[in-house]
Amino acid sequence: MVRISILLAFIGQILCGVSDCFLIYSKKGRLDFKNLNDPDKMSAMFEDMPLENPLRSILLGTVAITIFSFGYFGLSHWMDAFSHTASVIMFISAVIFLIPIVTHHVFCGAVEWMYIRLGRTNTAREAVLEFQKKTGAAMFLGYAGLLVFMITLFVMIVSGNTTLPAWACIFNTLVIMVLLLPFKLPAKGNIAGAVMFLGLLFLI
């Protein structure tokens, strides 16, 4: 069962990465979010963005996060055989990560949709940026939960408290994210998560 949940998580992370691409790519190519501070550049940047893309991102991303949530809960259940305390920490932090991150993903799609739908005016820009700023707590709370989950998993593996070899700690979103930072890849977090679950799929 644990392997099935990890496989689902791998698939979910890939789908979530695809949903992110709906938000960061238009017909012109990858968006440069440095342009958010310039009304004219921001308007031009979203000129060729299909209105359907943010909606596709919201729907696919919500499904994807639901799918990869099985992996996080599966790992917390797997950890219970080695440490009940670590298992509880991972379960609670997974909940803290997954619920707000769905909200954050929906907000990101809604912000782009509203900006495009309202004609990409400066008034629309100010409104959506204010909305994004005031709802940013969901993102920070979600990633705080992910951080606790990944640190707990890393410590348990590297300390030899599980059946995995210590070197298996490299299959961890935080470690992989550090390795991916120099590269200009889209959806780095989802790529890191997919690599982590793929590695653990063959180790657990």
PDB file of C-alpha atoms in Angstrom:
ATOM      1  CA  MET A   1       0.000   0.000   0.000  1.00  0.00           C
ATOM      2  CA  VAL A   2       2.823   2.407   0.803  1.00  0.00           C
ATOM      3  CA  ARG A   3       4.361   1.887  -2.646  1.00  0.00           C
ATOM      4  CA  ILE A   4       0.998   2.509  -4.304  1.00  0.00           C
ATOM      5  CA  SER A   5       0.629   5.792  -2.407  1.00  0.00           C
ATOM      6  CA  ILE A   6       4.172   6.798  -3.391  1.00  0.00           C
ATOM      7  CA  LEU A   7       3.473   5.963  -7.044  1.00  0.00           C
ATOM      8  CA  LEU A   8       0.331   8.103  -6.909  1.00  0.00           C
ATOM      9  CA  ALA A   9       2.381  10.917  -5.397  1.00  0.00           C
ATOM     10  CA  PHE A  10       4.910  10.699  -8.236  1.00  0.00           C
ATOM     11  CA  ILE A  11       2.112  10.982 -10.800  1.00  0.00           C
ATOM     12  CA  GLY A  12       0.454  13.789  -8.844  1.00  0.00           C
ATOM     13  CA  GLN A  13       3.673  15.823  -8.660  1.00  0.00           C
ATOM     14  CA  ILE A  14       4.115  15.576 -12.431  1.00  0.00           C
ATOM     15  CA  LEU A  15       0.511  16.670 -13.029  1.00  0.00           C
ATOM     16  CA  CYS A  16       0.940  19.550 -10.597  1.00  0.00           C
ATOM     17  CA  GLY A  17       4.038  20.648 -12.507  1.00  0.00           C
ATOM     18  CA  VAL A  18       1.979  20.655 -15.708  1.00  0.00           C
ATOM     19  CA  SER A  19      -0.687  22.754 -13.982  1.00  0.00           C
ATOM     20  CA  ASP A  20       1.992  25.266 -12.945  1.00  0.00           C
ATOM     21  CA  CYS A  21       3.135  25.525 -16.555  1.00  0.00           C
ATOM     22  CA  PHE A  22      -0.350  26.679 -17.531  1.00  0.00           C
ATOM     23  CA  LEU A  23       0.323  29.741 -15.370  1.00  0.00           C
ATOM     24  CA  ILE A  24       3.889  30.509 -16.356  1.00  0.00           C
ATOM     25  CA  TYR A  25       3.798  29.932 -20.110  1.00  0.00           C
ATOM     26  CA  SER A  26       1.853  31.867 -22.744  1.00  0.00           C
ATOM     27  CA  LYS A  27       1.955  31.576 -26.520  1.00  0.00           C
ATOM     28  CA  LYS A  28       5.079  33.791 -26.456  1.00  0.00           C
ATOM     29  CA  GLY A  29       6.908  31.478 -24.093  1.00  0.00           C
ATOM     30  CA  ARG A  30       7.821  31.665 -20.421  1.00  0.00           C
ATOM     31  CA  LEU A  31       6.557  34.698 -18.517  1.00  0.00           C
ATOM     32  CA  ASP A  32       9.026  37.010 -16.795  1.00  0.00           C
ATOM     33  CA  PHE A  33       7.450  37.859 -13.450  1.00  0.00           C
ATOM     34  CA  LYS A  34       9.897  40.716 -12.948  1.00  0.00           C
ATOM     35  CA  ASN A  35       7.464  42.621 -15.166  1.00  0.00           C
ATOM     36  CA  LEU A  36       4.793  42.625 -12.453  1.00  0.00           C
ATOM     37  CA  ASN A  37       6.078  45.983 -11.212  1.00  0.00           C
ATOM     38  CA  ASP A  38       5.566  47.638 -14.598  1.00  0.00           C
ATOM     39  CA  PRO A  39       1.898  48.018 -15.690  1.00  0.00           C
ATOM     40  CA  ASP A  40       2.694  48.184 -19.414  1.00  0.00           C
ATOM     41  CA  LYS A  41       5.135  45.282 -19.411  1.00  0.00           C
ATOM     42  CA  MET A  42       2.779  43.174 -17.306  1.00  0.00           C
ATOM     43  CA  SER A  43      -0.106  43.847 -19.681  1.00  0.00           C
ATOM     44  CA  ALA A  44       2.018  42.951 -22.704  1.00  0.00           C
ATOM     45  CA  MET A  45       3.278  39.824 -20.953  1.00  0.00           C
ATOM     46  CA  PHE A  46      -0.250  38.456 -20.547  1.00  0.00           C
ATOM     47  CA  GLU A  47      -1.480  39.622 -23.942  1.00  0.00           C
ATOM     48  CA  ASP A  48      -1.263  36.151 -25.497  1.00  0.00           C
ATOM     49  CA  MET A  49      -2.192  34.167 -22.381  1.00  0.00           C
ATOM     50  CA  PRO A  50      -5.339  32.114 -23.150  1.00  0.00           C
ATOM     51  CA  LEU A  51      -8.080  32.833 -20.625  1.00  0.00           C
ATOM     52  CA  GLU A  52      -8.615  29.087 -20.250  1.00  0.00           C
ATOM     53  CA  ASN A  53      -5.089  28.464 -18.958  1.00  0.00           C
ATOM     54  CA  PRO A  54      -5.615  29.704 -15.383  1.00  0.00           C
ATOM     55  CA  LEU A  55      -8.829  27.687 -15.132  1.00  0.00           C
ATOM     56  CA  ARG A  56      -7.071  24.579 -16.417  1.00  0.00           C
ATOM     57  CA  SER A  57      -4.344  25.173 -13.857  1.00  0.00           C
ATOM     58  CA  ILE A  58      -6.831  25.457 -11.002  1.00  0.00           C
ATOM     59  CA  LEU A  59      -8.689  22.282 -11.937  1.00  0.00           C
ATOM     60  CA  LEU A  60      -5.658  20.150 -12.793  1.00  0.00           C
ATOM     61  CA  GLY A  61      -3.664  21.441  -9.829  1.00  0.00           C
ATOM     62  CA  THR A  62      -6.453  20.664  -7.366  1.00  0.00           C
ATOM     63  CA  VAL A  63      -6.709  17.107  -8.694  1.00  0.00           C
ATOM     64  CA  ALA A  64      -2.917  16.738  -8.716  1.00  0.00           C
ATOM     65  CA  ILE A  65      -2.492  17.877  -5.108  1.00  0.00           C
ATOM     66  CA  THR A  66      -5.256  15.506  -4.045  1.00  0.00           C
ATOM     67  CA  ILE A  67      -3.412  12.663  -5.782  1.00  0.00           C
ATOM     68  CA  PHE A  68       0.035  13.428  -4.362  1.00  0.00           C
ATOM     69  CA  SER A  69      -1.393  13.847  -0.866  1.00  0.00           C
ATOM     70  CA  PHE A  70      -1.560  10.027  -0.718  1.00  0.00           C
ATOM     71  CA  GLY A  71       2.240   9.941  -0.858  1.00  0.00           C
ATOM     72  CA  TYR A  72       2.705  12.276   2.097  1.00  0.00           C
ATOM     73  CA  PHE A  73       0.206  10.397   4.238  1.00  0.00           C
ATOM     74  CA  GLY A  74       1.675   7.089   3.045  1.00  0.00           C
ATOM     75  CA  LEU A  75       5.156   8.136   4.174  1.00  0.00           C
ATOM     76  CA  SER A  76       3.865   9.276   7.560  1.00  0.00           C
ATOM     77  CA  HIS A  77       2.160   5.882   7.986  1.00  0.00           C
ATOM     78  CA  TRP A  78       5.357   4.081   6.912  1.00  0.00           C
ATOM     79  CA  MET A  79       7.355   6.069   9.470  1.00  0.00           C
ATOM     80  CA  ASP A  80       5.142   4.803  12.312  1.00  0.00           C
ATOM     81  CA  ALA A  81       7.011   1.471  12.243  1.00  0.00           C
ATOM     82  CA  PHE A  82      10.186   3.300  13.302  1.00  0.00           C
ATOM     83  CA  SER A  83       8.968   6.245  15.392  1.00  0.00           C
ATOM     84  CA  HIS A  84       5.420   7.068  16.403  1.00  0.00           C
ATOM     85  CA  THR A  85       6.463  10.615  17.284  1.00  0.00           C
ATOM     86  CA  ALA A  86       8.051  11.229  13.889  1.00  0.00           C
ATOM     87  CA  SER A  87       5.000   9.693  12.212  1.00  0.00           C
ATOM     88  CA  VAL A  88       2.635  12.058  14.031  1.00  0.00           C
ATOM     89  CA  ILE A  89       4.833  15.053  13.206  1.00  0.00           C
ATOM     90  CA  MET A  90       4.860  14.068   9.536  1.00  0.00           C
ATOM     91  CA  PHE A  91       1.098  13.521   9.462  1.00  0.00           C
ATOM     92  CA  ILE A  92       0.294  16.876  11.078  1.00  0.00           C
ATOM     93  CA  SER A  93       2.821  18.762   8.947  1.00  0.00           C
ATOM     94  CA  ALA A  94       1.409  17.070   5.816  1.00  0.00           C
ATOM     95  CA  VAL A  95      -2.055  18.384   6.698  1.00  0.00           C
ATOM     96  CA  ILE A  96      -0.615  21.847   7.345  1.00  0.00           C
ATOM     97  CA  PHE A  97       1.104  21.686   3.946  1.00  0.00           C
ATOM     98  CA  LEU A  98      -1.630  20.201   1.770  1.00  0.00           C
ATOM     99  CA  ILE A  99      -4.725  22.183   2.763  1.00  0.00           C
ATOM    100  CA  PRO A 100      -3.208  25.678   2.448  1.00  0.00           C
ATOM    101  CA  ILE A 101      -1.284  24.743  -0.703  1.00  0.00           C
ATOM    102  CA  VAL A 102      -4.530  23.837  -2.494  1.00  0.00           C
ATOM    103  CA  THR A 103      -5.893  27.235  -1.489  1.00  0.00           C
ATOM    104  CA  HIS A 104      -2.725  28.951  -2.666  1.00  0.00           C
ATOM    105  CA  HIS A 105      -2.834  27.156  -6.016  1.00  0.00           C
ATOM    106  CA  VAL A 106      -6.464  28.180  -6.570  1.00  0.00           C
ATOM    107  CA  PHE A 107      -5.633  31.772  -5.631  1.00  0.00           C
ATOM    108  CA  CYS A 108      -2.728  31.894  -8.119  1.00  0.00           C
ATOM    109  CA  GLY A 109      -4.969  30.719 -10.946  1.00  0.00           C
ATOM    110  CA  ALA A 110      -7.774  33.064  -9.918  1.00  0.00           C
ATOM    111  CA  VAL A 111      -5.405  36.057  -9.865  1.00  0.00           C
ATOM    112  CA  GLU A 112      -4.284  35.458 -13.456  1.00  0.00           C
ATOM    113  CA  TRP A 113      -7.834  34.769 -14.647  1.00  0.00           C
ATOM    114  CA  MET A 114      -9.201  37.949 -13.059  1.00  0.00           C
ATOM    115  CA  TYR A 115      -6.364  40.081 -14.433  1.00  0.00           C
ATOM    116  CA  ILE A 116      -6.875  38.821 -17.983  1.00  0.00           C
ATOM    117  CA  ARG A 117     -10.686  38.864 -17.741  1.00  0.00           C
ATOM    118  CA  LEU A 118     -10.695  42.461 -16.484  1.00  0.00           C
ATOM    119  CA  GLY A 119      -8.741  43.635 -19.518  1.00  0.00           C
ATOM    120  CA  ARG A 120      -5.189  43.753 -18.106  1.00  0.00           C
ATOM    121  CA  THR A 121      -5.690  47.354 -16.976  1.00  0.00           C
ATOM    122  CA  ASN A 122      -3.602  49.002 -14.287  1.00  0.00           C
ATOM    123  CA  THR A 123      -6.653  48.955 -11.984  1.00  0.00           C
ATOM    124  CA  ALA A 124      -6.949  45.197 -12.532  1.00  0.00           C
ATOM    125  CA  ARG A 125      -3.226  44.814 -11.899  1.00  0.00           C
ATOM    126  CA  GLU A 126      -3.385  46.692  -8.588  1.00  0.00           C
ATOM    127  CA  ALA A 127      -6.434  44.695  -7.489  1.00  0.00           C
ATOM    128  CA  VAL A 128      -4.997  41.253  -8.204  1.00  0.00           C
ATOM    129  CA  LEU A 129      -1.597  42.072  -6.725  1.00  0.00           C
ATOM    130  CA  GLU A 130      -3.298  43.345  -3.572  1.00  0.00           C
ATOM    131  CA  PHE A 131      -5.389  40.168  -3.447  1.00  0.00           C
ATOM    132  CA  GLN A 132      -2.287  38.012  -3.887  1.00  0.00           C
ATOM    133  CA  LYS A 133      -0.419  39.917  -1.197  1.00  0.00           C
ATOM    134  CA  LYS A 134      -3.255  39.648   1.323  1.00  0.00           C
ATOM    135  CA  THR A 135      -3.721  35.921   0.734  1.00  0.00           C
ATOM    136  CA  GLY A 136      -0.003  35.083   0.764  1.00  0.00           C
ATOM    137  CA  ALA A 137      -0.288  33.600   4.263  1.00  0.00           C
ATOM    138  CA  ALA A 138      -1.680  30.400   2.741  1.00  0.00           C
ATOM    139  CA  MET A 139       1.538  29.896   0.787  1.00  0.00           C
ATOM    140  CA  PHE A 140       3.814  30.534   3.777  1.00  0.00           C
ATOM    141  CA  LEU A 141       1.778  28.253   6.046  1.00  0.00           C
ATOM    142  CA  GLY A 142       1.769  25.490   3.445  1.00  0.00           C
ATOM    143  CA  TYR A 143       5.495  25.594   2.832  1.00  0.00           C
ATOM    144  CA  ALA A 144       6.170  25.738   6.578  1.00  0.00           C
ATOM    145  CA  GLY A 145       4.330  22.420   6.871  1.00  0.00           C
ATOM    146  CA  LEU A 146       6.339  20.986   3.968  1.00  0.00           C
ATOM    147  CA  LEU A 147       9.585  22.134   5.589  1.00  0.00           C
ATOM    148  CA  VAL A 148       8.789  20.353   8.865  1.00  0.00           C
ATOM    149  CA  PHE A 149       7.768  17.192   6.986  1.00  0.00           C
ATOM    150  CA  MET A 150      10.946  17.074   4.918  1.00  0.00           C
ATOM    151  CA  ILE A 151      13.278  17.853   7.820  1.00  0.00           C
ATOM    152  CA  THR A 152      11.682  15.079   9.883  1.00  0.00           C
ATOM    153  CA  LEU A 153      12.009  12.600   7.013  1.00  0.00           C
ATOM    154  CA  PHE A 154      15.631  13.644   6.371  1.00  0.00           C
ATOM    155  CA  VAL A 155      16.674  13.332  10.027  1.00  0.00           C
ATOM    156  CA  MET A 156      15.032   9.937  10.461  1.00  0.00           C
ATOM    157  CA  ILE A 157      16.724   8.497   7.373  1.00  0.00           C
ATOM    158  CA  VAL A 158      20.191  10.033   7.768  1.00  0.00           C
ATOM    159  CA  SER A 159      20.328   9.015  11.445  1.00  0.00           C
ATOM    160  CA  GLY A 160      19.739   5.371  10.537  1.00  0.00           C
ATOM    161  CA  ASN A 161      16.406   5.123  12.349  1.00  0.00           C
ATOM    162  CA  THR A 162      14.652   3.570   9.341  1.00  0.00           C
ATOM    163  CA  THR A 163      15.400   0.563   7.147  1.00  0.00           C
ATOM    164  CA  LEU A 164      16.689   2.862   4.390  1.00  0.00           C
ATOM    165  CA  PRO A 165      20.433   3.487   3.953  1.00  0.00           C
ATOM    166  CA  ALA A 166      21.606   6.885   5.165  1.00  0.00           C
ATOM    167  CA  TRP A 167      22.417   7.996   1.603  1.00  0.00           C
ATOM    168  CA  ALA A 168      18.702   7.686   0.759  1.00  0.00           C
ATOM    169  CA  CYS A 169      18.275  11.051   2.506  1.00  0.00           C
ATOM    170  CA  ILE A 170      19.147  12.645  -0.865  1.00  0.00           C
ATOM    171  CA  PHE A 171      15.644  11.671  -2.017  1.00  0.00           C
ATOM    172  CA  ASN A 172      14.168  14.621  -0.217  1.00  0.00           C
ATOM    173  CA  THR A 173      12.460  17.649  -1.754  1.00  0.00           C
ATOM    174  CA  LEU A 174      14.700  20.097   0.150  1.00  0.00           C
ATOM    175  CA  VAL A 175      17.932  18.431  -0.962  1.00  0.00           C
ATOM    176  CA  ILE A 176      16.800  18.120  -4.576  1.00  0.00           C
ATOM    177  CA  MET A 177      15.576  21.732  -4.633  1.00  0.00           C
ATOM    178  CA  VAL A 178      19.058  22.912  -3.640  1.00  0.00           C
ATOM    179  CA  LEU A 179      20.529  20.900  -6.520  1.00  0.00           C
ATOM    180  CA  LEU A 180      17.984  22.341  -8.964  1.00  0.00           C
ATOM    181  CA  LEU A 181      18.413  25.996  -7.949  1.00  0.00           C
ATOM    182  CA  PRO A 182      21.135  26.799 -10.545  1.00  0.00           C
ATOM    183  CA  PHE A 183      18.901  25.596 -13.381  1.00  0.00           C
ATOM    184  CA  LYS A 184      16.124  27.659 -14.994  1.00  0.00           C
ATOM    185  CA  LEU A 185      13.500  24.956 -14.826  1.00  0.00           C
ATOM    186  CA  PRO A 186       9.754  25.496 -14.444  1.00  0.00           C
ATOM    187  CA  ALA A 187       7.924  23.987 -11.470  1.00  0.00           C
ATOM    188  CA  LYS A 188      11.141  23.158  -9.580  1.00  0.00           C
ATOM    189  CA  GLY A 189       9.226  22.153  -6.458  1.00  0.00           C
ATOM    190  CA  ASN A 190       7.145  19.635  -8.353  1.00  0.00           C
ATOM    191  CA  ILE A 191      10.194  18.241 -10.137  1.00  0.00           C
ATOM    192  CA  ALA A 192      11.930  17.854  -6.777  1.00  0.00           C
ATOM    193  CA  GLY A 193       8.876  16.143  -5.311  1.00  0.00           C
ATOM    194  CA  ALA A 194       8.578  13.795  -8.298  1.00  0.00           C
ATOM    195  CA  VAL A 195      12.255  12.800  -8.046  1.00  0.00           C
ATOM    196  CA  MET A 196      11.892  12.212  -4.311  1.00  0.00           C
ATOM    197  CA  PHE A 197       8.879   9.937  -4.675  1.00  0.00           C
ATOM    198  CA  LEU A 198      10.418   8.105  -7.635  1.00  0.00           C
ATOM    199  CA  GLY A 199      13.560   7.383  -5.640  1.00  0.00           C
ATOM    200  CA  LEU A 200      11.636   6.251  -2.570  1.00  0.00           C
ATOM    201  CA  LEU A 201       9.421   4.053  -4.748  1.00  0.00           C
ATOM    202  CA  PHE A 202      12.420   1.806  -5.468  1.00  0.00           C
ATOM    203  CA  LEU A 203      13.894   1.981  -1.961  1.00  0.00           C
ATOM    204  CA  ILE A 204      10.968   1.389   0.361  1.00  0.00           C
TER     205      ILE A 204
END
